[in-house]
XYZ file of C-alpha atoms in Angstrom:
665
model
C 77.545 141.091 98.955
C 75.784 138.979 96.337
C 79.162 137.893 94.921
C 80.346 136.818 98.367
C 77.147 134.868 98.862
C 77.715 132.931 95.660
C 81.243 132.061 96.730
C 80.004 130.823 100.086
C 77.257 128.738 98.468
C 79.735 127.159 96.066
C 82.069 126.443 98.947
C 79.275 124.829 100.950
C 78.283 122.681 97.965
C 81.851 121.462 97.648
C 82.010 120.662 101.358
C 78.637 118.868 101.212
C 79.792 116.867 98.200
C 82.883 115.770 100.096
C 81.067 115.014 103.377
C 78.082 113.145 101.951
C 79.916 109.838 101.388
C 81.544 110.106 104.814
C 78.060 110.248 106.334
C 77.050 107.215 104.290
C 80.117 105.375 105.553
C 79.242 106.094 109.160
C 75.695 104.795 108.637
C 77.011 101.710 106.870
C 79.421 100.973 109.703
C 76.595 101.315 112.283
C 74.483 98.871 110.257
C 77.368 96.434 110.079
C 78.038 96.666 113.808
C 74.325 96.228 114.555
C 74.388 93.082 112.470
C 77.053 91.614 114.754
C 75.390 92.465 118.060
C 74.702 89.392 120.077
C 78.032 87.865 119.172
C 79.749 87.483 122.536
C 83.135 86.636 121.061
C 85.354 89.730 121.369
C 87.939 88.364 118.942
C 88.057 90.227 115.626
C 88.758 87.926 112.700
C 89.628 89.648 109.449
C 87.998 87.659 106.649
C 89.574 89.275 103.593
C 92.301 91.893 103.759
C 94.726 92.722 106.545
C 96.059 95.995 107.824
C 99.191 95.473 105.710
C 97.244 94.920 102.468
C 96.426 97.575 99.885
C 93.474 98.336 97.622
C 95.636 97.432 94.619
C 96.494 94.086 96.173
C 92.848 93.318 96.989
C 91.661 93.957 93.431
C 93.759 91.008 92.264
C 91.191 88.737 93.961
C 88.467 89.951 91.568
C 89.893 89.451 88.097
C 92.504 92.208 87.890
C 95.995 91.118 86.868
C 98.601 92.026 89.511
C 102.378 91.960 89.168
C 104.493 92.537 92.297
C 108.131 93.634 92.167
C 109.686 92.394 95.400
C 112.290 94.083 97.575
C 114.801 91.459 96.437
C 114.213 92.341 92.776
C 114.503 96.059 93.546
C 117.885 95.496 95.199
C 119.037 93.338 92.302
C 118.197 95.961 89.660
C 121.510 97.714 90.140
C 123.503 99.778 92.597
C 122.514 103.209 91.258
C 119.131 102.309 89.802
C 116.265 104.735 90.147
C 112.627 103.699 90.116
C 112.302 104.095 86.354
C 115.060 101.550 85.773
C 113.397 98.999 88.052
C 110.094 99.342 86.195
C 111.925 99.048 82.879
C 113.303 95.656 83.860
C 110.508 93.822 85.639
C 106.957 94.694 84.559
C 105.369 92.726 81.668
C 103.436 95.023 79.337
C 105.241 98.167 80.546
C 107.662 99.995 78.255
C 109.894 102.606 79.897
C 112.213 104.866 77.922
C 115.044 106.607 79.785
C 116.329 109.099 77.229
C 119.009 110.644 79.437
C 119.692 108.013 82.086
C 118.984 107.827 85.806
C 117.043 110.628 87.502
C 115.616 111.857 84.225
C 112.090 112.185 82.907
C 110.921 108.839 81.607
C 108.416 107.962 78.918
C 105.953 105.195 79.689
C 103.617 102.973 77.735
C 101.630 100.389 79.658
C 99.284 98.006 77.853
C 99.360 100.196 74.723
C 98.719 103.431 76.642
C 100.284 106.864 76.423
C 102.719 108.173 79.082
C 99.965 109.815 81.152
C 97.536 106.875 80.813
C 99.241 105.152 83.747
C 98.438 106.303 87.276
C 101.250 106.294 89.829
C 100.427 105.919 93.531
C 102.492 105.962 96.685
C 100.847 103.998 99.479
C 97.542 104.348 97.626
C 97.533 108.107 96.894
C 98.242 109.637 93.490
C 101.543 111.140 92.355
C 100.460 112.247 88.860
C 100.055 116.016 88.961
C 97.203 118.039 87.438
C 99.372 120.799 86.012
C 100.694 118.753 83.086
C 99.401 115.297 83.996
C 103.010 114.222 84.238
C 104.631 111.346 86.109
C 107.798 112.248 87.999
C 109.479 109.235 89.585
C 113.082 110.292 89.180
C 113.620 111.564 92.725
C 111.958 108.759 94.699
C 114.790 106.688 96.258
C 114.602 102.909 96.186
C 115.802 102.578 99.766
C 112.365 103.707 100.991
C 110.435 101.146 98.897
C 109.302 97.730 100.128
C 107.598 96.541 96.936
C 105.897 97.806 93.778
C 102.381 96.626 92.897
C 101.413 96.911 89.234
C 97.758 96.505 88.263
C 96.947 95.974 84.589
C 94.039 97.518 82.722
C 91.590 100.379 83.265
C 91.168 101.197 86.961
C 89.261 104.507 86.979
C 86.580 102.988 89.217
C 88.863 102.866 92.252
C 91.433 105.508 91.356
C 89.881 108.091 89.009
C 91.427 110.038 86.165
C 94.462 108.746 84.219
C 94.067 105.120 85.339
C 93.401 104.234 81.683
C 95.880 101.427 81.094
C 97.001 100.548 84.598
C 98.094 101.562 88.084
C 101.528 101.390 89.712
C 101.434 101.516 93.510
C 104.723 102.163 95.321
C 104.514 100.628 98.792
C 106.958 102.166 101.248
C 108.931 100.150 103.786
C 107.467 99.781 107.263
C 109.710 99.492 110.332
C 109.293 96.029 111.841
C 112.597 95.086 113.529
C 112.380 95.010 117.337
C 116.121 95.644 117.589
C 117.902 98.610 116.083
C 118.787 97.593 112.530
C 119.643 99.175 109.235
C 121.660 99.224 106.063
C 124.327 101.483 104.570
C 125.701 101.438 101.033
C 128.335 103.254 98.994
C 129.111 102.850 95.293
C 130.596 104.255 92.116
C 130.251 103.817 88.353
C 132.218 104.480 85.186
C 130.222 107.683 84.461
C 131.978 109.186 87.506
C 128.884 108.509 89.547
C 129.081 108.313 93.337
C 126.340 106.931 95.520
C 125.614 106.639 99.205
C 122.519 105.756 101.196
C 121.429 104.360 104.505
C 118.494 103.724 106.800
C 117.881 102.746 110.414
C 114.720 101.295 111.931
C 113.312 100.074 115.205
C 109.907 98.906 116.419
C 108.928 98.720 120.079
C 105.871 97.792 122.115
C 103.896 100.318 124.114
C 100.613 100.499 126.012
C 98.398 100.697 122.920
C 100.267 98.505 120.447
C 103.540 98.758 118.586
C 105.385 101.829 117.319
C 107.769 101.681 114.368
C 110.310 104.343 113.418
C 112.488 104.477 110.326
C 114.670 107.214 108.828
C 116.774 107.250 105.669
C 119.084 109.438 103.614
C 120.402 109.024 100.049
C 122.864 110.932 97.866
C 123.586 110.312 94.168
C 125.895 112.413 92.029
C 127.229 111.838 88.516
C 128.704 113.624 85.521
C 126.346 111.497 83.438
C 126.753 110.454 79.842
C 126.410 112.155 76.460
C 122.845 111.569 75.217
C 123.451 112.720 71.606
C 126.023 111.792 69.003
C 128.679 114.413 68.232
C 127.363 114.694 64.665
C 123.847 115.496 65.928
C 124.749 118.599 67.927
C 123.869 121.840 66.131
C 125.861 125.069 66.554
C 128.132 125.941 69.460
C 127.747 123.544 72.378
C 128.975 124.299 75.898
C 127.838 121.148 77.702
C 127.381 117.703 76.163
C 126.920 115.462 79.189
C 123.839 115.313 81.379
C 124.701 115.036 85.083
C 122.745 115.044 88.320
C 123.091 115.632 92.063
C 120.215 114.252 94.157
C 119.775 114.147 97.947
C 116.754 112.711 99.783
C 115.914 112.396 103.467
C 112.812 110.769 104.861
C 111.051 109.284 107.837
C 108.325 106.673 108.319
C 106.296 106.294 111.536
C 103.761 103.535 112.185
C 101.538 102.816 115.161
C 99.440 99.691 115.465
C 96.569 99.744 117.938
C 95.456 96.449 119.508
C 96.071 94.581 116.214
C 92.915 96.096 114.708
C 94.074 99.554 113.626
C 97.148 101.191 112.180
C 98.248 104.793 111.837
C 101.029 105.539 109.369
C 102.910 108.722 108.526
C 105.424 109.168 105.695
C 107.486 112.236 104.804
C 110.278 112.739 102.309
C 112.237 115.789 101.188
C 114.308 115.731 98.011
C 116.712 118.354 96.704
C 118.028 117.820 93.195
C 120.164 119.619 90.608
C 119.477 117.993 87.239
C 121.065 118.884 83.911
C 118.705 119.058 80.947
C 120.947 118.746 77.882
C 119.787 119.907 74.434
C 121.510 119.286 71.056
C 120.614 122.778 69.761
C 123.086 125.620 70.526
C 123.129 124.380 74.107
C 125.151 126.209 76.740
C 123.540 125.138 80.002
C 120.182 124.057 81.423
C 119.684 123.260 85.092
C 116.550 122.066 86.833
C 116.893 122.875 90.566
C 114.218 121.031 92.468
C 112.738 120.914 95.956
C 110.162 118.200 96.496
C 108.111 117.552 99.639
C 106.017 114.372 99.718
C 103.896 113.411 102.722
C 101.139 110.878 103.400
C 99.092 110.013 106.475
C 96.792 107.004 106.646
C 94.595 105.355 109.251
C 92.905 101.993 108.861
C 90.611 100.412 111.443
C 88.821 97.067 111.569
C 85.631 97.786 113.502
C 84.421 94.191 113.430
C 85.269 90.998 111.590
C 83.002 92.279 108.808
C 83.707 96.008 108.617
C 86.772 98.207 108.163
C 87.394 101.751 107.070
C 90.407 103.785 106.013
C 91.237 107.482 105.708
C 94.226 108.771 103.759
C 95.601 112.264 103.222
C 98.529 113.399 101.098
C 100.605 116.405 100.102
C 102.725 116.516 96.953
C 104.613 119.826 96.869
C 106.951 120.204 93.892
C 109.049 123.337 93.293
C 111.475 123.838 90.425
C 113.758 126.712 89.456
C 114.922 126.556 85.859
C 118.068 128.152 84.373
C 118.612 127.854 80.626
C 120.949 129.598 78.195
C 122.205 129.059 74.653
C 124.845 130.344 72.284
C 123.826 132.607 69.399
C 125.438 132.487 65.976
C 127.813 135.375 66.820
C 129.059 133.574 69.941
C 127.126 135.673 72.429
C 124.966 134.131 75.148
C 121.175 134.263 75.203
C 119.613 133.798 78.664
C 116.312 132.046 78.010
C 115.350 131.333 81.619
C 116.858 132.872 84.730
C 115.626 131.157 87.883
C 112.203 130.685 86.262
C 109.729 128.909 88.526
C 107.364 126.066 87.812
C 105.758 123.865 90.366
C 102.560 122.483 91.815
C 100.943 121.550 95.085
C 98.498 118.657 95.147
C 96.747 117.630 98.328
C 93.731 115.532 99.105
C 91.746 113.248 101.390
C 90.425 109.805 100.514
C 88.072 107.732 102.667
C 86.706 104.237 102.155
C 84.621 101.733 104.068
C 84.282 98.009 103.384
C 81.624 95.834 104.933
C 79.986 92.451 104.499
C 76.204 92.851 104.357
C 73.343 90.443 103.602
C 75.521 87.414 104.112
C 78.939 87.250 102.485
C 78.368 90.096 100.003
C 81.060 92.766 100.364
C 80.300 96.454 99.719
C 82.949 99.128 99.187
C 82.008 102.831 99.370
C 84.556 105.581 98.906
C 85.165 109.259 98.345
C 88.175 110.934 96.750
C 88.684 114.694 97.168
C 91.691 116.545 95.761
C 92.826 120.129 95.418
C 95.524 121.455 93.103
C 97.546 124.589 92.683
C 100.243 125.228 90.108
C 102.342 127.978 88.592
C 104.574 127.991 85.530
C 106.779 130.888 84.417
C 108.208 128.776 81.576
C 104.883 127.912 79.946
C 102.101 130.450 80.557
C 99.011 128.861 82.127
C 96.236 131.295 83.022
C 94.370 129.405 85.773
C 96.440 128.023 88.631
C 93.937 126.216 90.884
C 91.527 123.322 90.543
C 89.674 120.745 92.598
C 88.075 117.352 92.042
C 85.556 115.364 94.081
C 84.496 111.779 93.514
C 82.183 109.090 94.874
C 82.388 105.382 94.087
C 80.629 102.154 95.007
C 81.755 98.602 94.400
C 79.832 95.399 95.168
C 81.571 92.029 95.480
C 78.747 89.486 95.606
C 79.011 85.988 97.001
C 77.537 83.257 94.790
C 77.083 80.089 96.902
C 76.468 77.830 93.902
C 79.751 79.006 92.332
C 82.218 79.429 95.216
C 85.157 79.500 92.775
C 83.784 82.654 91.088
C 84.786 86.046 92.542
C 82.927 88.844 90.717
C 82.743 92.589 91.355
C 80.722 95.463 89.914
C 81.082 99.187 90.560
C 80.407 102.764 89.468
C 82.205 106.087 90.061
C 81.210 109.719 89.558
C 83.892 112.426 89.509
C 83.414 116.169 89.196
C 86.238 118.515 88.221
C 86.116 122.263 88.786
C 85.197 124.049 85.568
C 82.155 121.918 84.743
C 84.067 118.765 83.747
C 82.730 115.487 85.089
C 82.758 111.796 84.281
C 80.875 108.657 85.247
C 82.478 105.256 84.766
C 81.618 101.659 85.593
C 83.532 98.414 85.776
C 82.779 94.702 86.114
C 85.438 92.072 86.720
C 85.715 88.483 87.862
C 88.158 85.709 88.632
C 87.332 82.024 88.295
C 89.511 79.498 90.104
C 89.395 76.465 87.828
C 91.660 74.529 90.176
C 94.640 75.147 92.446
C 96.867 75.711 89.402
C 94.718 77.666 86.929
C 92.804 80.949 87.273
C 90.732 82.669 84.612
C 90.148 86.422 84.847
C 88.498 89.238 82.942
C 87.234 92.782 83.244
C 85.111 95.173 81.198
C 84.139 98.784 81.753
C 84.886 102.418 81.082
C 87.629 104.809 82.171
C 88.293 108.516 81.849
C 90.981 111.168 81.745
C 90.157 114.740 82.704
C 91.955 117.526 80.830
C 94.856 118.967 82.803
C 95.577 122.642 83.460
C 97.903 122.962 80.472
C 95.305 121.595 78.057
C 92.565 123.808 79.492
C 94.286 127.098 80.177
C 97.663 127.405 78.433
C 98.142 130.596 76.409
C 101.792 130.832 75.498
C 102.708 133.057 72.577
C 106.372 132.015 72.604
C 105.491 128.328 72.347
C 102.537 129.050 70.033
C 100.233 126.876 72.111
C 96.704 127.618 73.335
C 94.263 125.604 75.418
C 90.493 125.216 75.439
C 88.610 125.725 78.707
C 85.641 123.793 77.236
C 87.498 120.528 76.686
C 85.481 117.436 77.577
C 86.835 114.539 79.584
C 88.390 111.835 77.440
C 86.608 108.502 77.879
C 87.429 104.952 76.915
C 85.766 101.557 76.753
C 87.962 98.697 77.868
C 87.926 94.935 77.879
C 90.592 92.588 79.164
C 90.753 88.797 79.526
C 93.443 86.349 80.519
C 94.590 83.412 82.588
C 97.368 82.509 85.034
C 98.841 79.047 85.505
C 101.208 77.956 88.289
C 102.597 74.538 89.099
C 105.221 73.619 91.716
C 107.599 70.664 92.045
C 109.054 68.857 95.022
C 112.635 70.023 94.332
C 111.624 73.666 94.875
C 111.093 74.362 91.201
C 108.010 75.929 89.653
C 106.575 77.094 86.349
C 104.194 79.981 85.909
C 102.652 81.331 82.741
C 100.146 84.104 82.129
C 98.445 85.637 79.119
C 96.381 88.811 78.791
C 94.526 90.235 75.792
C 93.117 93.755 75.861
C 91.125 96.122 73.629
C 90.485 99.847 74.187
C 88.326 102.400 72.364
C 89.067 106.066 73.146
C 86.479 108.779 72.567
C 86.976 112.562 72.663
C 90.735 112.072 72.422
C 92.505 115.135 73.849
C 95.035 116.158 71.223
C 96.395 119.188 69.355
C 95.579 120.546 65.897
C 97.215 123.326 63.942
C 95.130 126.528 63.855
C 97.088 129.120 61.915
C 100.469 129.364 63.608
C 99.169 127.879 66.886
C 98.884 124.341 68.259
C 95.417 124.236 69.848
C 94.220 121.620 72.328
C 90.957 120.035 71.164
C 88.814 116.921 71.547
C 89.509 114.890 68.425
C 86.760 113.535 66.196
C 86.037 109.836 65.911
C 87.488 107.004 67.941
C 90.972 105.649 68.448
C 91.217 101.913 68.994
C 94.113 99.963 70.452
C 94.462 96.287 71.207
C 97.211 93.971 72.254
C 98.411 90.860 74.021
C 100.912 90.303 76.845
C 102.534 86.925 77.527
C 104.770 86.305 80.537
C 106.444 83.211 81.984
C 108.972 82.196 84.622
C 110.581 78.810 85.106
C 112.448 77.890 88.305
C 114.342 74.693 87.537
C 115.096 74.343 91.263
C 115.898 76.703 94.101
C 118.943 78.025 92.225
C 118.382 78.312 88.436
C 115.614 80.328 86.808
C 114.655 81.858 83.455
C 111.868 84.327 82.708
C 110.516 86.260 79.765
C 107.648 88.389 78.528
C 106.468 89.754 75.211
C 104.001 92.535 74.404
C 102.388 93.160 71.027
C 100.321 96.334 70.490
C 98.144 97.205 67.491
C 97.497 100.949 67.229
C 94.775 102.755 65.277
C 95.002 106.154 63.545
C 91.885 108.164 62.681
C 91.256 111.616 61.268
C 94.930 112.474 61.610
C 95.011 111.641 65.332
C 97.579 109.089 66.434
C 99.160 107.733 69.607
C 102.884 108.451 69.888
C 105.837 106.720 71.561
C 104.127 103.346 71.937
C 106.153 100.318 70.747
C 104.412 97.879 68.449
C 106.471 95.050 69.925
C 108.854 94.649 72.840
C 110.162 91.652 74.718
C 112.448 90.858 77.635
C 114.201 87.815 79.028
C 116.550 86.906 81.852
C 118.447 83.925 83.172
C 119.856 83.777 86.658
C 121.487 81.649 89.307
C 121.409 81.902 93.112
C 123.887 79.772 95.038
C 122.661 77.768 98.059
C 121.568 80.090 100.884
C 121.875 82.848 98.261
C 125.471 83.511 99.221
C 126.114 84.745 95.700
C 124.244 85.038 92.424
C 124.399 86.301 88.861
C 121.935 87.274 86.152
C 121.917 88.112 82.452
C 119.029 90.137 81.006
C 118.094 91.186 77.480
C 115.383 93.449 76.082
C 114.283 94.157 72.531
C 112.191 97.170 71.521
C 110.537 97.302 68.099
C 109.323 100.284 66.088
C 107.917 103.399 67.739
C 106.319 106.412 66.056
C 106.589 110.068 67.015
C 104.458 112.078 64.590
C 105.772 111.277 61.126
C 109.070 109.935 62.445
C 109.958 106.417 63.556
C 112.677 105.069 65.846
C 113.440 102.039 68.001
C 114.527 98.604 66.738
C 117.246 97.867 69.309
C 118.455 95.101 71.600
C 120.276 95.733 74.884
C 121.963 93.285 77.270
C 122.541 93.888 81.002
C 124.415 91.736 83.519
C 124.528 91.735 87.307
C 126.092 89.778 90.149
C 126.196 89.876 93.942
C 128.383 88.312 96.606
C 128.069 88.149 100.392
C 131.629 88.133 101.677
C 130.599 86.697 105.063
C 128.295 83.822 106.032
C 126.173 86.107 108.223
C 125.363 88.060 105.026
C 126.119 91.447 106.536
C 128.668 92.523 103.914
C 127.600 92.490 100.266
C 129.204 93.462 96.971
C 126.972 94.158 93.966
C 128.052 94.642 90.347
C 125.885 95.824 87.452
C 126.953 96.228 83.849
C 124.410 98.127 81.760
C 124.427 97.876 77.966
C 126.939 95.044 78.104
C 127.897 95.274 74.399
C 127.857 99.103 74.303
C 124.951 99.285 71.850
C 124.313 102.765 70.391
C 120.507 102.872 70.522
C 117.735 105.514 70.337
C 115.551 105.769 73.448
C 113.664 108.726 71.945
C 113.767 111.568 69.426
C 114.690 115.243 69.942
C 114.930 118.183 67.555
C 118.292 119.911 67.152
C 116.641 122.862 65.395
C 117.230 121.383 61.953
C 115.983 117.813 62.185
C 114.966 115.064 64.587
C 117.945 113.253 66.141
C 118.277 110.189 68.360
C 118.156 110.654 72.125
C 120.506 107.871 73.131
C 120.117 105.369 75.925
C 122.868 104.777 78.441
C 126.145 103.426 76.997
C 128.258 100.656 78.518
C 128.368 101.473 82.236
C 129.756 99.398 85.107
C 128.669 100.023 88.683
C 130.029 98.564 91.912
C 128.472 98.910 95.372
C 129.301 97.784 98.899
C 126.461 97.254 101.411
C 126.615 96.683 105.152
C 123.591 95.418 107.078
C 123.204 95.262 110.829
């Protein structure tokens, strides 16, 4: 009886923690509405954001650097591109390594951060899972994406754990066409890849507003390419190429209500069979995946001064893993037979924004998430967790400096198991004139230990966790400027620069204890700093060139180091769009400098890509697209892998040509 009482009390505390900010929001909204009583004008005028805006987009107004990848750029990235490839091409400061091609696990480094220092969102809710802290973007089809918003720098204030170096928000397409419309595509590549996708949409008026419906389906299948050199395979090898077979179906429903509110529902199911090729006595490895992703959001503008939003999400990932290898005598060793690993993340976020005491904007929010995971491949003892957070941000108005847009905020997050973190952030943007903006931000961020780091106890992998790990914290500062000038002939020049510095405390890392790798909080501090420069020049409405360069300086202390982060990488592109964009072509190049993985180094490569498109009719309903990846067939290392004897290069994609036909109606 006493035990049950404790459980109930803990449950009530968790509920109270989650409901407290909702109560505060209700009170705040009443205050805001009371402040507008006596105004006889029933028209609601939105002073800052709109229903179609996002939190990521809004933060750009207060000193946070925002990069937006448009739908046009997504379509131009290549016929069979997955999301990782788009990010690899277009985001300054972001390094993406695709060690085994499309629909494979990618490695990321944004603004000098580690792979799990970047938080991935879809329509404002997190995709990073709490089981391993991983980022899995390989099965999210591009056809469902309207744009990608990339926010530089530490963003734990608004988004919580793992937003150390930046946030990437994937904004899904919303149905807007009032007539039935859509798009269908088919394509093929020289890796024996076949592709097909399509969507239909329609929006129609009803008694309460406008309803939008959209549905899509995609299918991608390929034999893939060989990610290791013949000389690097060890022992008997049964399969050298890494193929994939991915199918996704999804639906998006939107309902606007009297132009002041919007309800949105998104659901996607993905089924994938992905090869996972190893260079060590490899026979076969297959990752069979089922992935359900759903979000629901509601945003309402109560008055011209006050709005609130509520979002809920479900990220349900299930994988069955088959793996076998050849032994020295030629027999087969079954290492995994339909072994399961997966996770289920779900949560509710709520936020209210209101102008109080004049033109001072206040933002209050709560973020509540629950997690459940299971892994039969790596043994993790505890399979559930939860996290609750509160945050407040103030965006003051300074009448004597109308060009200055500052913000200040604080966030408290509690993670089941006694872990918690409190962070703060201050940022500002100063509009010098219509061409030049100065921006900067300073504050702290945090990363909570994931389930693997806390609870793993795997004898076969000789890895153990520590349930007493503290949250990793960091101090961050970032400053920069953006310049934009336009000319009468349709040309423009834009240039931006950002410098950052980060100091990480209680670094979560591994140390050797006997024969085991043990997760610990490292001693001392790890410092990183860097600079990102980016520019684009449109000579007129047809010709353009762009480029960016990132330089990172990485610190090593007490044996702790940050792996797989390039010291230098740069990209450039030149393109042409014919009048009315009837056809176009582009040449892109990227250089990646030295990277370190433990005591090993790799990198130092340059890769060229080329693309072209052609509308075969003046109505632009029929389109041909060509992409040539690795134009000069460069043999380059995108990562390192052990073959049981030594580290060998994990090769990037070789010369590959892809052709696609698209029909729009």
